[in-house]
Tab-separated table of C-alpha atoms in Angstrom:
chain	number	residue	atom	x	y	z
H	1	MET	CA	0.731	5.716	-10.952
H	2	LYS	CA	-1.792	7.017	-8.479
H	3	THR	CA	-0.607	7.291	-4.867
H	4	ASN	CA	-2.743	5.516	-2.313
H	5	SER	CA	-3.966	8.453	-0.226
H	6	LEU	CA	-5.736	6.127	2.218
H	7	LEU	CA	-2.594	4.723	3.780
H	8	LYS	CA	-0.703	8.014	3.784
H	9	ILE	CA	-3.522	9.723	5.699
H	10	VAL	CA	-3.810	6.762	8.057
H	11	ALA	CA	-0.100	6.865	8.872
H	12	LEU	CA	-0.069	10.613	9.374
H	13	PHE	CA	-3.064	10.830	11.692
H	14	ALA	CA	-2.175	7.674	13.565
H	15	VAL	CA	1.236	8.961	14.556
H	16	ILE	CA	-0.147	12.416	15.405
H	17	LEU	CA	-2.884	10.847	17.502
H	18	PHE	CA	-0.602	8.667	19.520
H	19	ALA	CA	2.023	11.332	19.951
H	20	SER	CA	-0.571	13.477	21.703
H	21	CYS	CA	-1.914	10.529	23.697
H	22	SER	CA	1.548	9.648	24.911
H	23	LYS	CA	2.230	13.208	25.993
H	24	ASP	CA	-1.076	13.410	27.879
H	25	ASN	CA	-0.167	10.257	29.786
H	26	ASN	CA	3.466	11.279	30.361
H	27	ASP	CA	4.560	8.091	28.653
H	28	THR	CA	7.825	9.240	27.178
H	29	ALA	CA	8.649	5.737	25.932
H	30	SER	CA	5.778	5.936	23.421
H	31	THR	CA	6.074	9.586	22.462
H	32	LEU	CA	6.191	9.974	18.702
H	33	THR	CA	8.108	12.819	17.129
H	34	ALA	CA	8.061	14.667	13.823
H	35	THR	CA	10.702	12.195	12.675
H	36	ASP	CA	8.332	9.301	13.402
H	37	ILE	CA	5.624	10.993	11.334
H	38	THR	CA	7.965	11.480	8.396
H	39	GLU	CA	9.283	7.921	8.571
H	40	SER	CA	5.810	6.387	8.759
H	41	ASN	CA	4.699	8.288	5.683
H	42	LYS	CA	7.801	7.235	3.776
H	43	LEU	CA	7.095	3.580	4.540
H	44	VAL	CA	3.512	3.932	3.348
H	45	SER	CA	4.713	5.571	0.135
H	46	ALA	CA	7.029	2.619	-0.455
H	47	GLY	CA	4.133	0.197	-0.034
H	48	ASP	CA	2.043	2.159	-2.511
H	49	ASP	CA	4.764	2.007	-5.147
H	50	VAL	CA	5.371	-1.719	-4.686
H	51	MET	CA	1.658	-2.505	-5.066
H	52	GLY	CA	1.464	-0.502	-8.273
H	53	LEU	CA	4.589	-2.137	-9.656
H	54	VAL	CA	3.277	-5.639	-8.977
H	55	GLU	CA	-0.053	-4.900	-10.653
H	56	SER	CA	1.668	-3.359	-13.672
H	57	GLN	CA	3.706	-6.495	-14.411
H	58	LEU	CA	0.832	-8.995	-14.642
H	59	ASN	CA	-0.388	-9.852	-18.127
H	60	VAL	CA	-2.034	-12.541	-20.208
H	61	THR	CA	1.334	-14.067	-21.154
H	62	ASP	CA	1.665	-14.925	-17.475
H	63	GLY	CA	-1.791	-16.480	-17.452
H	64	ILE	CA	-3.229	-13.488	-15.582
H	65	SER	CA	-5.874	-11.165	-16.939
H	66	ALA	CA	-4.808	-7.599	-16.165
H	67	ARG	CA	-5.790	-4.127	-17.245
H	68	ASN	CA	-3.079	-1.845	-16.001
H	69	VAL	CA	-0.956	0.988	-17.333
H	70	GLN	CA	2.763	0.304	-17.577
H	71	PHE	CA	4.617	3.064	-15.766
H	72	LEU	CA	8.185	1.752	-15.539
H	73	PRO	CA	10.830	4.247	-16.670
H	74	ASN	CA	13.529	3.262	-19.148
H	75	CYS	CA	16.091	2.913	-16.348
H	76	ALA	CA	14.229	-0.111	-14.941
H	77	THR	CA	14.496	-3.527	-16.540
H	78	VAL	CA	12.281	-6.599	-16.186
H	79	THR	CA	13.545	-10.140	-16.665
H	80	ARG	CA	11.316	-13.198	-16.819
H	81	ASN	CA	12.006	-16.848	-16.141
H	82	PRO	CA	11.159	-18.557	-18.424
H	83	VAL	CA	12.290	-15.813	-20.777
H	84	THR	CA	9.569	-16.461	-23.335
H	85	GLY	CA	6.687	-18.799	-23.864
H	86	PHE	CA	4.524	-20.620	-21.412
H	87	PRO	CA	5.700	-22.999	-18.689
H	88	ALA	CA	3.754	-26.087	-17.748
H	89	VAL	CA	0.574	-25.358	-15.855
H	90	GLY	CA	1.397	-24.961	-12.169
H	91	GLU	CA	5.071	-24.198	-12.688
H	92	ASN	CA	6.365	-20.908	-11.393
H	93	ILE	CA	7.070	-17.760	-13.339
H	94	THR	CA	9.551	-15.345	-11.797
H	95	LYS	CA	9.752	-11.705	-12.772
H	96	THR	CA	12.539	-9.492	-11.478
H	97	ILE	CA	12.217	-5.730	-11.672
H	98	ASP	CA	15.729	-4.275	-11.481
H	99	PHE	CA	16.181	-0.586	-10.713
H	100	GLY	CA	19.968	-0.760	-10.712
H	101	SER	CA	21.840	1.712	-8.532
H	102	GLY	CA	19.121	4.326	-8.783
H	103	CYS	CA	16.075	4.830	-10.980
H	104	LEU	CA	13.718	7.817	-10.882
H	105	MET	CA	10.054	6.817	-11.031
H	106	PRO	CA	7.342	8.935	-12.716
H	107	ASN	CA	5.988	9.926	-9.297
H	108	GLY	CA	9.358	11.363	-8.221
H	109	ASN	CA	10.544	8.528	-5.968
H	110	THR	CA	13.956	6.943	-6.538
H	111	LEU	CA	14.215	3.150	-6.362
H	112	LYS	CA	17.253	0.889	-6.440
H	113	GLY	CA	17.805	-2.814	-6.084
H	114	LYS	CA	15.308	-5.470	-7.119
H	115	ILE	CA	11.709	-6.523	-6.564
H	116	VAL	CA	11.151	-10.231	-7.259
H	117	LEU	CA	7.680	-11.576	-8.134
H	118	THR	CA	6.916	-15.299	-8.111
H	119	PHE	CA	3.624	-16.919	-9.103
H	120	PRO	CA	2.414	-20.188	-10.698
H	121	TYR	CA	1.286	-20.281	-14.311
H	122	LEU	CA	-2.466	-20.888	-14.081
H	123	PRO	CA	-4.014	-19.612	-17.311
H	124	ASN	CA	-7.530	-20.852	-16.564
H	125	ALA	CA	-7.680	-19.662	-12.977
H	126	THR	CA	-9.661	-16.645	-11.847
H	127	SER	CA	-7.515	-16.235	-8.734
H	128	HIS	CA	-3.734	-15.931	-8.546
H	129	ILE	CA	-1.258	-15.630	-5.683
H	130	ILE	CA	1.792	-13.465	-6.295
H	131	THR	CA	4.648	-13.461	-3.785
H	132	CYS	CA	6.767	-10.326	-3.658
H	133	THR	CA	10.239	-10.283	-2.076
H	134	PHE	CA	13.090	-7.787	-2.121
H	135	ASP	CA	16.775	-8.002	-3.057
H	136	ASN	CA	18.812	-5.144	-1.600
H	137	PHE	CA	15.845	-2.908	-2.408
H	138	TYR	CA	15.698	0.746	-1.431
H	139	HIS	CA	12.782	3.144	-1.762
H	140	ASN	CA	14.491	6.523	-1.777
H	141	ASP	CA	16.939	6.019	1.124
H	142	ILE	CA	14.943	3.378	3.030
H	143	LYS	CA	15.855	-0.305	2.862
H	144	ILE	CA	12.792	-2.538	2.504
H	145	GLU	CA	12.854	-6.203	3.516
H	146	GLY	CA	10.232	-8.858	4.059
H	147	THR	CA	7.371	-10.307	2.048
H	148	LYS	CA	4.097	-9.204	0.528
H	149	THR	CA	1.608	-11.730	-0.797
H	150	PHE	CA	-1.014	-10.585	-3.279
H	151	THR	CA	-4.091	-12.751	-3.804
H	152	ARG	CA	-5.723	-11.378	-6.933
H	153	THR	CA	-9.166	-12.524	-8.067
H	154	VAL	CA	-10.846	-11.189	-11.196
H	155	THR	CA	-14.614	-10.872	-11.511
H	156	ALA	CA	-16.762	-9.313	-14.213
H	157	ASN	CA	-16.546	-6.008	-12.344
H	158	GLY	CA	-12.780	-6.000	-11.895
H	159	PRO	CA	-10.044	-7.374	-9.626
H	160	THR	CA	-10.145	-7.897	-5.896
H	161	VAL	CA	-6.669	-7.877	-4.362
H	162	ILE	CA	-5.896	-9.106	-0.846
H	163	VAL	CA	-2.492	-7.933	0.365
H	164	ASP	CA	-0.822	-9.732	3.280
H	165	MET	CA	2.196	-7.758	4.433
H	166	ASP	CA	5.110	-8.409	6.752
H	167	ILE	CA	7.563	-5.660	5.998
H	168	THR	CA	10.563	-4.202	7.811
H	169	ALA	CA	11.939	-0.811	6.827
H	170	THR	CA	15.320	0.481	7.971
H	171	HIS	CA	15.855	4.234	7.738
H	172	PRO	CA	19.271	5.892	7.299
H	173	ASN	CA	19.231	6.998	10.950
H	174	GLY	CA	18.814	3.379	12.097
H	175	HIS	CA	15.123	3.634	12.997
H	176	ILE	CA	13.213	0.449	12.199
H	177	HIS	CA	9.492	0.075	11.451
H	178	HIS	CA	7.748	-3.295	11.273
H	179	LYS	CA	4.322	-3.381	9.628
H	180	VAL	CA	2.124	-6.497	9.633
H	181	GLY	CA	-1.432	-6.782	8.413
H	182	ARG	CA	-3.922	-7.359	5.632
H	183	ILE	CA	-5.908	-5.048	3.392
H	184	THR	CA	-8.436	-5.914	0.703
H	185	ARG	CA	-8.974	-3.620	-2.272
H	186	VAL	CA	-12.054	-4.232	-4.432
H	187	MET	CA	-12.443	-2.417	-7.735
H	188	THR	CA	-16.035	-1.166	-7.883
H	189	ALA	CA	-16.011	0.998	-11.048
H	190	GLY	CA	-13.859	1.650	-14.107
H	191	TYR	CA	-12.870	-1.870	-15.129
H	192	SER	CA	-14.710	-1.658	-18.459
H	193	THR	CA	-12.739	1.466	-19.464
H	194	PRO	CA	-9.070	0.496	-19.001
H	195	SER	CA	-7.764	3.541	-20.865
H	196	ASP	CA	-9.426	5.939	-18.418
H	197	LEU	CA	-7.871	5.659	-14.963
H	198	LEU	CA	-9.834	8.577	-13.534
H	199	ASP	CA	-13.127	6.669	-13.485
H	200	ASN	CA	-11.649	3.921	-11.289
H	201	GLU	CA	-13.176	3.448	-7.851
H	202	TYR	CA	-12.123	1.133	-5.018
H	203	SER	CA	-13.507	-0.099	-1.711
H	204	ILE	CA	-10.837	-0.898	0.882
H	205	THR	CA	-11.060	-2.841	4.134
H	206	GLY	CA	-8.490	-4.343	6.485
H	207	ASN	CA	-6.327	-3.896	9.552
H	208	TRP	CA	-2.662	-3.691	10.470
H	209	THR	CA	-0.167	-3.051	13.245
H	210	ASN	CA	2.898	-0.864	13.166
H	211	THR	CA	5.718	-1.470	15.657
H	212	SER	CA	8.438	1.125	16.089
H	213	ASN	CA	10.874	1.340	19.000
H	214	GLY	CA	8.797	-1.245	20.861
H	215	ASN	CA	5.544	0.744	20.571
H	216	VAL	CA	2.558	-0.893	18.855
H	217	MET	CA	-0.404	0.843	17.233
H	218	THR	CA	-3.335	-1.006	15.647
H	219	ALA	CA	-5.642	0.338	12.961
H	220	THR	CA	-8.883	-1.201	11.666
H	221	ILE	CA	-11.116	-0.011	8.837
H	222	THR	CA	-14.535	-0.277	10.521
H	223	SER	CA	-16.519	1.116	7.571
H	224	PRO	CA	-15.148	0.529	4.047
H	225	ILE	CA	-12.899	3.258	2.716
H	226	ILE	CA	-14.053	4.536	-0.673
H	227	VAL	CA	-11.393	5.860	-3.043
H	228	LYS	CA	-12.150	7.561	-6.371
H	229	LEU	CA	-9.194	8.326	-8.582
H	230	ASN	CA	-10.852	11.516	-9.848
H	231	CYS	CA	-10.693	12.926	-6.301
H	232	ASN	CA	-7.519	13.725	-4.365
H	233	HIS	CA	-9.203	12.803	-1.060
H	234	ILE	CA	-10.806	9.728	0.445
H	235	VAL	CA	-14.547	10.320	0.080
H	236	GLN	CA	-16.042	7.901	2.605
H	237	GLY	CA	-15.223	5.378	5.348
H	238	VAL	CA	-14.127	5.080	8.975
H	239	ILE	CA	-10.822	3.951	10.480
H	240	SER	CA	-10.525	3.083	14.195
H	241	PHE	CA	-7.221	3.335	16.073
H	242	VAL	CA	-6.089	1.823	19.376
H	243	LYS	CA	-2.898	2.313	21.341
H	244	GLY	CA	-2.879	1.377	24.987
H	245	ILE	CA	-6.004	2.838	26.620
H	246	ASN	CA	-6.449	5.446	23.902
H	247	THR	CA	-8.952	5.069	21.046
H	248	ALA	CA	-9.831	7.255	18.067
H	249	THR	CA	-11.745	7.195	14.808
H	250	LEU	CA	-11.354	9.047	11.543
H	251	ASP	CA	-14.603	9.445	9.554
H	252	TYR	CA	-14.167	10.615	5.959
H	253	GLY	CA	-17.801	11.598	5.356
H	254	ASN	CA	-20.670	10.583	3.067
H	255	GLY	CA	-19.097	10.450	-0.382
H	256	ASN	CA	-18.440	14.096	-1.224
H	257	CYS	CA	-15.089	14.996	-2.723
H	258	ASP	CA	-13.749	17.323	-0.046
H	259	ASP	CA	-10.863	17.586	2.396
H	260	LEU	CA	-12.966	17.410	5.578
H	261	ALA	CA	-13.225	14.565	8.098
H	262	ILE	CA	-14.425	13.997	11.653
H	263	PHE	CA	-11.602	13.015	13.999
H	264	THR	CA	-12.800	11.600	17.362
H	265	LEU	CA	-10.220	11.117	20.112
H	266	ASN	CA	-11.335	9.346	23.310
H	267	GLY	CA	-14.934	10.364	22.623
H	268	VAL	CA	-14.297	14.014	21.711
H	269	ALA	CA	-15.064	14.861	18.048
H	270	HIS	CA	-13.325	17.480	15.913
H	271	THR	CA	-13.858	18.533	12.292
H	272	ILE	CA	-10.465	18.554	10.615
H	273	THR	CA	-9.038	19.518	7.243
H	274	LEU	CA	-6.990	16.738	5.686
């Protein structure tokens, strides 16, 4: 599974940005620490894994056209209700991915507990809504609760997935993060070659808020983020951040595969290495 570098970079620079803003304004209540940075990135990583797991479990038996690579390890099990066959059109299918008391994923993360997917059987539909909930689910040592709703529409060029999220993450130290928002991921290349993941390209838009310890940060993709799986970096797009009176943008460039971006904080631009 490919990790979604977009959201990891967003989380990292957002918390760094607002830590510095808070210090400049002597607002100790909103100061973010190295712990906040680490926790934000862990939550984003959890979201990446859940999205990949949902996509990997959709197939034509469920009435959904999908072209994904199965990446579940042997320690994870999937149960389906109904167990086999096709329900009546419109009736729900439920799939439960059970990671038991601890299951190491191919990307190195350890998952335990269950992810439960529910969606209606609509074999002739081009759009499907998949609801994702959690049953005592942990991503590494973080408990994840809440709901994600995936609206997946397939076109001739590939799937468009709208993700509505309302997630709460509880860390071992008791810190709680609440993330609410919507992103849209459109596949723009690679759908015709399902065996070659590296030619996949995506355009991502959306916005979200993250609340931690009573402090709220908003992020909006103001120019579509372009992700190519053959590059380890986001190649294009702009994200705008707001917290209190402070604003910033992160501009990933013009499409080149490099680790440079322009970070503008309260009108002052800096070239940074990601």
